[in-house]
Amino acid sequence: MTDQTLMDNPTNARHTTPLNIPRLHLAIFAALVAFFAIGPFFLYPVFLMKVMCFVLFACAFNLLLGYGGLLSFGHAAFFGSASYVSAYAAKAWGLTPELSLLLGTGAAALLGLVIGSLAIRRQGIYFAMVTLAFAQMVYFVSLQAPFTGGEDGIQAVPRNMLFGLIDISSDRALYVFVFVVVFACLFLIYRIIHSPFGQVLKAIRENEARSVSLGYRVNRYKLTVFVMSATLAGTAGATKALVFQLASLTDVHWAMSGEVVLMALLGGMHTVFGPILGAAIIVTMQNYFAGFGAWVTVLQGAIFVVAVLLFREGIVGVLGKWLKKPL
């Protein structure tokens, strides 16, 4: 929201903060920060860290789908490749957590640039299938490459000293690091969405032909948002590898790509906070319904069908309509 918009609409000005963030959004962010700050005193820290990692993964994916209008069936490639690179760097090279995290994120960004450069030449279902094909290639490389550990993955990833000084071997100490990384990335995604770049993305999503006629280099914007989404998904994957001290084939499997699509759709694609709720619901179900074994997927499918029937724009999307405020 620009200063001119605020001057033209005094009502908007009354409902925003000095940072031009709507008060409702600021309140929701404050509630999320408060919940995750006090969460470890009531809930298992590793569970909360898993939720945060998948919240970031879902928000990164939604940046591409919800705002860029590009459906990727291969986002597990970036999540998983970053997980493997980060785990290998920490275990084989003994790098500190922040360096292994940056290395994994950089690997995902590079992979995103390569895949995105080729995928954006197609649209619709063809774009989705190209991303799926590349993701399957990454899966088979992860299965066969000697450094990935094959079906065993990379296990017992060490939690080295943060910056060479701070011991994060305990879950509570690592929790602070994950909390800072995830919320910094979430704020970055929020600023991207509400920047002029984000407004152009929405225009391309709604009417690509008109955006081209206005002089925007559409493919450049698509590639940029694809790389951004891949990079942030890589950050989530690299962080997850440090949390569980494991990088496995599950991280690059096609089912992981489907899972993140489910998270975004369940919460609400064209919303800021929808993927956060969607990821929290899916991870909580997987954690607390684990005793049902294979029936967990059946329960997930049933809940997804009900949610689609009752909340066609996602749970948060419908709530936003009821409140008459964008969420």
Short mmCIF file of C-alpha atoms in Angstrom, two decimals:
data_model
loop_
_atom_site.label_atom_id
_atom_site.label_comp_id
_atom_site.label_asym_id
_atom_site.label_seq_id
_atom_site.Cartn_x
_atom_site.Cartn_y
_atom_site.Cartn_z
CA MET A 1 0.00 0.00 0.00
CA THR A 2 1.51 3.31 -1.08
CA ASP A 3 1.44 6.66 0.71
CA GLN A 4 -0.81 8.03 -2.06
CA THR A 5 -3.30 5.22 -1.44
CA LEU A 6 -3.33 6.05 2.24
CA MET A 7 -4.00 9.74 1.51
CA ASP A 8 -6.78 8.86 -0.93
CA ASN A 9 -8.41 6.51 1.58
CA PRO A 10 -8.33 7.79 5.17
CA THR A 11 -10.00 4.60 6.39
CA ASN A 12 -6.98 2.58 5.21
CA ALA A 13 -4.66 5.05 6.92
CA ARG A 14 -6.44 4.51 10.24
CA HIS A 15 -6.01 0.74 9.97
CA THR A 16 -2.31 0.65 9.12
CA THR A 17 0.89 0.99 11.12
CA PRO A 18 3.80 3.34 10.35
CA LEU A 19 5.32 0.46 8.28
CA ASN A 20 2.18 0.47 6.08
CA ILE A 21 1.25 -2.96 7.45
CA PRO A 22 -2.47 -3.37 8.22
CA ARG A 23 -3.11 -3.55 11.95
CA LEU A 24 -4.90 -6.88 11.56
CA HIS A 25 -1.89 -8.42 9.81
CA LEU A 26 0.44 -7.02 12.47
CA ALA A 27 -1.79 -8.48 15.19
CA ILE A 28 -1.75 -11.90 13.49
CA PHE A 29 2.04 -11.82 13.16
CA ALA A 30 2.31 -10.81 16.83
CA ALA A 31 0.06 -13.70 17.83
CA LEU A 32 2.15 -16.15 15.78
CA VAL A 33 5.37 -14.87 17.29
CA ALA A 34 3.91 -15.11 20.79
CA PHE A 35 2.58 -18.63 20.20
CA PHE A 36 5.87 -20.00 18.90
CA ALA A 37 7.86 -18.10 21.55
CA ILE A 38 6.01 -19.71 24.46
CA GLY A 39 5.19 -22.95 22.61
CA PRO A 40 8.26 -24.93 23.78
CA PHE A 41 7.07 -24.59 27.39
CA PHE A 42 3.89 -26.52 26.58
CA LEU A 43 4.61 -28.57 23.45
CA TYR A 44 7.46 -30.76 22.19
CA PRO A 45 10.08 -28.38 20.66
CA VAL A 46 10.93 -30.74 17.77
CA PHE A 47 7.25 -30.88 16.77
CA LEU A 48 7.05 -27.08 16.77
CA MET A 49 10.25 -26.83 14.74
CA LYS A 50 8.79 -29.25 12.20
CA VAL A 51 5.66 -27.07 12.00
CA MET A 52 7.79 -23.96 11.41
CA CYS A 53 9.83 -25.65 8.67
CA PHE A 54 6.72 -26.72 6.80
CA VAL A 55 5.06 -23.36 7.36
CA LEU A 56 8.01 -21.77 5.55
CA PHE A 57 7.88 -24.43 2.82
CA ALA A 58 4.15 -23.84 2.27
CA CYS A 59 4.54 -20.04 2.21
CA ALA A 60 7.42 -20.31 -0.25
CA PHE A 61 5.30 -22.51 -2.52
CA ASN A 62 2.33 -20.15 -2.20
CA LEU A 63 4.53 -17.27 -3.35
CA LEU A 64 4.81 -19.11 -6.66
CA LEU A 65 1.28 -20.51 -6.94
CA GLY A 66 -0.89 -18.02 -5.09
CA TYR A 67 0.79 -14.85 -6.33
CA GLY A 68 2.74 -15.93 -9.40
CA GLY A 69 -0.04 -18.17 -10.71
CA LEU A 70 2.43 -20.98 -11.46
CA LEU A 71 1.57 -24.50 -10.29
CA SER A 72 4.68 -26.55 -9.59
CA PHE A 73 4.47 -30.30 -8.94
CA GLY A 74 8.20 -30.48 -8.23
CA HIS A 75 8.93 -28.24 -5.26
CA ALA A 76 10.23 -31.23 -3.30
CA ALA A 77 13.32 -31.01 -5.54
CA PHE A 78 14.36 -27.73 -3.89
CA PHE A 79 13.29 -28.73 -0.39
CA GLY A 80 15.09 -32.07 -0.61
CA SER A 81 18.23 -30.97 -2.45
CA ALA A 82 18.85 -28.26 0.14
CA SER A 83 18.29 -30.83 2.87
CA TYR A 84 20.92 -33.17 1.38
CA VAL A 85 23.48 -30.42 0.73
CA SER A 86 23.06 -28.92 4.19
CA ALA A 87 23.30 -32.32 5.89
CA TYR A 88 26.36 -33.34 3.88
CA ALA A 89 28.12 -30.03 4.53
CA ALA A 90 27.53 -30.31 8.26
CA LYS A 91 28.53 -33.98 8.53
CA ALA A 92 31.30 -34.45 5.95
CA TRP A 93 32.85 -30.98 5.99
CA GLY A 94 32.06 -30.04 9.57
CA LEU A 95 30.60 -26.67 8.61
CA THR A 96 28.76 -24.59 11.18
CA PRO A 97 24.92 -24.58 11.04
CA GLU A 98 24.63 -21.12 9.49
CA LEU A 99 27.11 -22.01 6.72
CA SER A 100 25.51 -25.38 5.95
CA LEU A 101 22.13 -23.64 5.89
CA LEU A 102 23.40 -21.01 3.46
CA LEU A 103 25.04 -23.68 1.29
CA GLY A 104 21.82 -25.72 1.11
CA THR A 105 19.79 -22.60 0.33
CA GLY A 106 22.27 -21.60 -2.38
CA ALA A 107 22.07 -25.06 -3.95
CA ALA A 108 18.26 -24.79 -4.07
CA ALA A 109 18.50 -21.31 -5.63
CA LEU A 110 20.88 -22.57 -8.32
CA LEU A 111 18.66 -25.57 -9.05
CA GLY A 112 15.66 -23.25 -9.18
CA LEU A 113 17.41 -21.05 -11.72
CA VAL A 114 18.20 -24.02 -13.96
CA ILE A 115 14.77 -25.65 -13.74
CA GLY A 116 12.91 -22.35 -13.87
CA SER A 117 14.76 -21.17 -16.98
CA LEU A 118 13.40 -24.18 -18.84
CA ALA A 119 10.01 -24.60 -17.17
CA ILE A 120 8.72 -21.05 -17.71
CA ARG A 121 8.78 -21.63 -21.47
CA ARG A 122 5.59 -23.63 -20.98
CA GLN A 123 2.29 -22.71 -19.34
CA GLY A 124 -0.49 -24.42 -17.40
CA ILE A 125 -0.38 -28.18 -17.04
CA TYR A 126 2.73 -28.37 -19.26
CA PHE A 127 4.62 -26.15 -16.81
CA ALA A 128 3.48 -28.36 -13.92
CA MET A 129 4.55 -31.56 -15.68
CA VAL A 130 7.97 -30.13 -16.57
CA THR A 131 8.61 -29.31 -12.90
CA LEU A 132 7.45 -32.81 -11.92
CA ALA A 133 9.81 -34.38 -14.46
CA PHE A 134 12.78 -32.42 -13.12
CA ALA A 135 11.82 -33.32 -9.55
CA GLN A 136 11.83 -37.00 -10.46
CA MET A 137 15.29 -36.58 -11.96
CA VAL A 138 16.47 -35.06 -8.67
CA TYR A 139 14.88 -37.99 -6.81
CA PHE A 140 16.74 -40.61 -8.84
CA VAL A 141 20.01 -38.69 -8.53
CA SER A 142 19.47 -38.62 -4.75
CA LEU A 143 18.82 -42.37 -4.82
CA GLN A 144 21.95 -43.23 -6.83
CA ALA A 145 24.54 -40.59 -5.90
CA PRO A 146 27.20 -41.92 -3.51
CA PHE A 147 27.18 -38.95 -1.13
CA THR A 148 23.42 -39.13 -0.40
CA GLY A 149 23.51 -42.50 1.31
CA GLY A 150 20.93 -44.03 -1.02
CA GLU A 151 17.85 -45.39 0.74
CA ASP A 152 19.45 -44.77 4.15
CA GLY A 153 19.93 -41.07 3.53
CA ILE A 154 22.39 -38.95 5.51
CA GLN A 155 21.91 -39.79 9.17
CA ALA A 156 23.30 -38.47 12.45
CA VAL A 157 23.87 -34.97 11.07
CA PRO A 158 25.81 -33.11 13.78
CA ARG A 159 24.56 -29.88 15.29
CA ASN A 160 27.84 -28.01 15.25
CA MET A 161 28.52 -24.78 17.12
CA LEU A 162 26.53 -21.86 15.70
CA PHE A 163 29.00 -19.24 14.39
CA GLY A 164 31.62 -21.46 16.02
CA LEU A 165 30.60 -20.05 19.42
CA ILE A 166 27.05 -21.00 20.42
CA ASP A 167 26.12 -24.56 21.39
CA ILE A 168 22.80 -25.55 19.76
CA SER A 169 23.04 -29.28 20.43
CA SER A 170 19.97 -29.16 22.68
CA ASP A 171 16.48 -28.90 21.18
CA ARG A 172 15.66 -25.68 23.04
CA ALA A 173 18.83 -23.95 21.86
CA LEU A 174 18.23 -25.03 18.27
CA TYR A 175 14.63 -23.87 18.58
CA VAL A 176 15.73 -20.24 18.93
CA PHE A 177 17.82 -20.50 15.75
CA VAL A 178 14.96 -22.08 13.77
CA PHE A 179 12.50 -19.51 15.13
CA VAL A 180 14.66 -16.59 13.97
CA VAL A 181 15.33 -18.10 10.52
CA VAL A 182 11.69 -18.99 9.81
CA PHE A 183 10.14 -15.71 10.95
CA ALA A 184 12.77 -13.66 9.12
CA CYS A 185 11.86 -15.55 5.93
CA LEU A 186 8.12 -15.16 6.57
CA PHE A 187 8.53 -11.40 6.95
CA LEU A 188 10.58 -11.36 3.73
CA ILE A 189 7.80 -13.19 1.89
CA TYR A 190 5.26 -10.70 3.26
CA ARG A 191 7.31 -7.76 1.99
CA ILE A 192 7.76 -9.40 -1.43
CA ILE A 193 3.99 -9.92 -1.77
CA HIS A 194 3.22 -6.30 -0.84
CA SER A 195 6.01 -4.73 -2.89
CA PRO A 196 5.62 -3.28 -6.41
CA PHE A 197 7.15 -6.55 -7.64
CA GLY A 198 4.37 -8.46 -5.89
CA GLN A 199 1.71 -6.25 -7.46
CA VAL A 200 3.10 -7.00 -10.93
CA LEU A 201 3.00 -10.71 -10.13
CA LYS A 202 -0.69 -10.44 -9.27
CA ALA A 203 -1.31 -8.60 -12.54
CA ILE A 204 0.46 -11.34 -14.51
CA ARG A 205 -1.54 -13.98 -12.66
CA GLU A 206 -4.84 -12.29 -13.45
CA ASN A 207 -4.16 -11.27 -17.06
CA GLU A 208 -0.81 -12.16 -18.57
CA ALA A 209 -1.64 -10.81 -22.03
CA ARG A 210 -2.53 -7.39 -20.62
CA SER A 211 0.67 -7.34 -18.56
CA VAL A 212 2.68 -7.99 -21.74
CA SER A 213 0.82 -5.20 -23.53
CA LEU A 214 1.76 -2.83 -20.70
CA GLY A 215 5.43 -3.53 -21.35
CA TYR A 216 6.28 -5.92 -18.52
CA ARG A 217 8.80 -8.64 -19.31
CA VAL A 218 6.60 -11.42 -18.04
CA ASN A 219 9.10 -14.28 -18.33
CA ARG A 220 11.65 -12.36 -16.30
CA TYR A 221 9.13 -11.87 -13.50
CA LYS A 222 8.14 -15.53 -13.64
CA LEU A 223 11.73 -16.69 -13.45
CA THR A 224 12.48 -14.32 -10.58
CA VAL A 225 9.54 -15.51 -8.47
CA PHE A 226 10.37 -19.13 -9.32
CA VAL A 227 13.93 -18.71 -8.05
CA MET A 228 12.70 -16.84 -4.95
CA SER A 229 10.24 -19.62 -4.17
CA ALA A 230 12.86 -22.32 -4.74
CA THR A 231 15.36 -20.49 -2.52
CA LEU A 232 12.95 -20.13 0.38
CA ALA A 233 11.80 -23.75 -0.03
CA GLY A 234 15.48 -24.70 0.16
CA THR A 235 15.86 -22.74 3.39
CA ALA A 236 12.98 -24.76 4.84
CA GLY A 237 14.55 -28.05 3.72
CA ALA A 238 18.02 -27.18 5.02
CA THR A 239 16.56 -26.14 8.37
CA LYS A 240 14.55 -29.35 8.58
CA ALA A 241 17.73 -31.41 8.03
CA LEU A 242 19.36 -29.70 11.02
CA VAL A 243 16.28 -30.21 13.19
CA PHE A 244 15.92 -33.94 12.54
CA GLN A 245 19.64 -34.51 11.88
CA LEU A 246 18.56 -36.43 8.79
CA ALA A 247 18.22 -35.98 5.04
CA SER A 248 16.28 -38.77 3.33
CA LEU A 249 14.52 -39.69 0.10
CA THR A 250 11.23 -38.61 1.68
CA ASP A 251 12.40 -35.01 1.28
CA VAL A 252 12.68 -35.32 -2.52
CA HIS A 253 9.80 -37.72 -3.14
CA TRP A 254 6.89 -36.58 -5.33
CA ALA A 255 4.56 -37.05 -2.35
CA MET A 256 6.31 -34.13 -0.64
CA SER A 257 5.43 -31.92 -3.61
CA GLY A 258 1.82 -33.03 -3.35
CA GLU A 259 1.80 -32.38 0.38
CA VAL A 260 2.84 -28.75 0.01
CA VAL A 261 0.15 -28.22 -2.65
CA LEU A 262 -2.38 -29.61 -0.17
CA MET A 263 -1.16 -27.22 2.54
CA ALA A 264 -1.54 -24.18 0.30
CA LEU A 265 -4.99 -25.18 -0.98
CA LEU A 266 -6.30 -26.10 2.46
CA GLY A 267 -5.30 -22.79 4.03
CA GLY A 268 -6.01 -20.53 1.05
CA MET A 269 -3.86 -19.90 -2.01
CA HIS A 270 -4.24 -16.17 -2.51
CA THR A 271 -3.76 -15.31 1.16
CA VAL A 272 -0.73 -14.47 3.28
CA PHE A 273 -1.68 -16.55 6.31
CA GLY A 274 -3.51 -19.42 4.61
CA PRO A 275 -0.45 -21.63 3.98
CA ILE A 276 0.60 -21.12 7.60
CA LEU A 277 -2.67 -22.58 8.84
CA GLY A 278 -2.69 -25.29 6.17
CA ALA A 279 0.83 -26.45 7.07
CA ALA A 280 0.04 -26.42 10.79
CA ILE A 281 -3.07 -28.57 10.24
CA ILE A 282 -1.34 -31.15 8.03
CA VAL A 283 1.75 -31.50 10.27
CA THR A 284 -0.42 -31.73 13.41
CA MET A 285 -2.53 -34.46 11.81
CA GLN A 286 0.56 -36.43 10.81
CA ASN A 287 1.98 -36.11 14.30
CA TYR A 288 -1.06 -36.87 16.44
CA PHE A 289 -2.74 -39.36 14.10
CA ALA A 290 0.45 -41.36 13.54
CA GLY A 291 -1.00 -44.20 15.59
CA PHE A 292 -3.54 -44.85 12.83
CA GLY A 293 -0.75 -45.89 10.45
CA ALA A 294 -1.68 -45.79 6.76
CA TRP A 295 -5.13 -44.47 7.69
CA VAL A 296 -3.57 -41.05 8.22
CA THR A 297 -3.60 -40.48 4.46
CA VAL A 298 -7.28 -41.47 4.34
CA LEU A 299 -8.06 -38.98 7.11
CA GLN A 300 -6.07 -36.30 5.29
CA GLY A 301 -8.00 -36.97 2.10
CA ALA A 302 -11.36 -36.83 3.92
CA ILE A 303 -10.51 -33.55 5.63
CA PHE A 304 -9.26 -32.11 2.33
CA VAL A 305 -12.51 -33.07 0.55
CA VAL A 306 -14.61 -31.51 3.33
CA ALA A 307 -12.45 -28.37 3.32
CA VAL A 308 -12.73 -28.00 -0.46
CA LEU A 309 -16.51 -28.41 -0.32
CA LEU A 310 -17.01 -26.00 2.58
CA PHE A 311 -14.11 -23.60 1.98
CA ARG A 312 -13.60 -23.35 -1.77
CA GLU A 313 -11.09 -20.51 -1.33
CA GLY A 314 -9.33 -22.15 1.59
CA ILE A 315 -10.08 -21.74 5.27
CA VAL A 316 -8.34 -18.37 5.61
CA GLY A 317 -9.70 -17.20 2.26
CA VAL A 318 -13.28 -17.74 3.46
CA LEU A 319 -12.51 -16.10 6.81
CA GLY A 320 -11.16 -13.09 4.95
CA LYS A 321 -14.40 -12.86 2.99
CA TRP A 322 -16.47 -13.05 6.15
CA LEU A 323 -14.37 -10.33 7.77
CA LYS A 324 -14.29 -8.38 4.48
CA LYS A 325 -10.55 -7.93 4.96
CA PRO A 326 -7.70 -9.56 3.02
CA LEU A 327 -5.76 -12.11 5.03
#
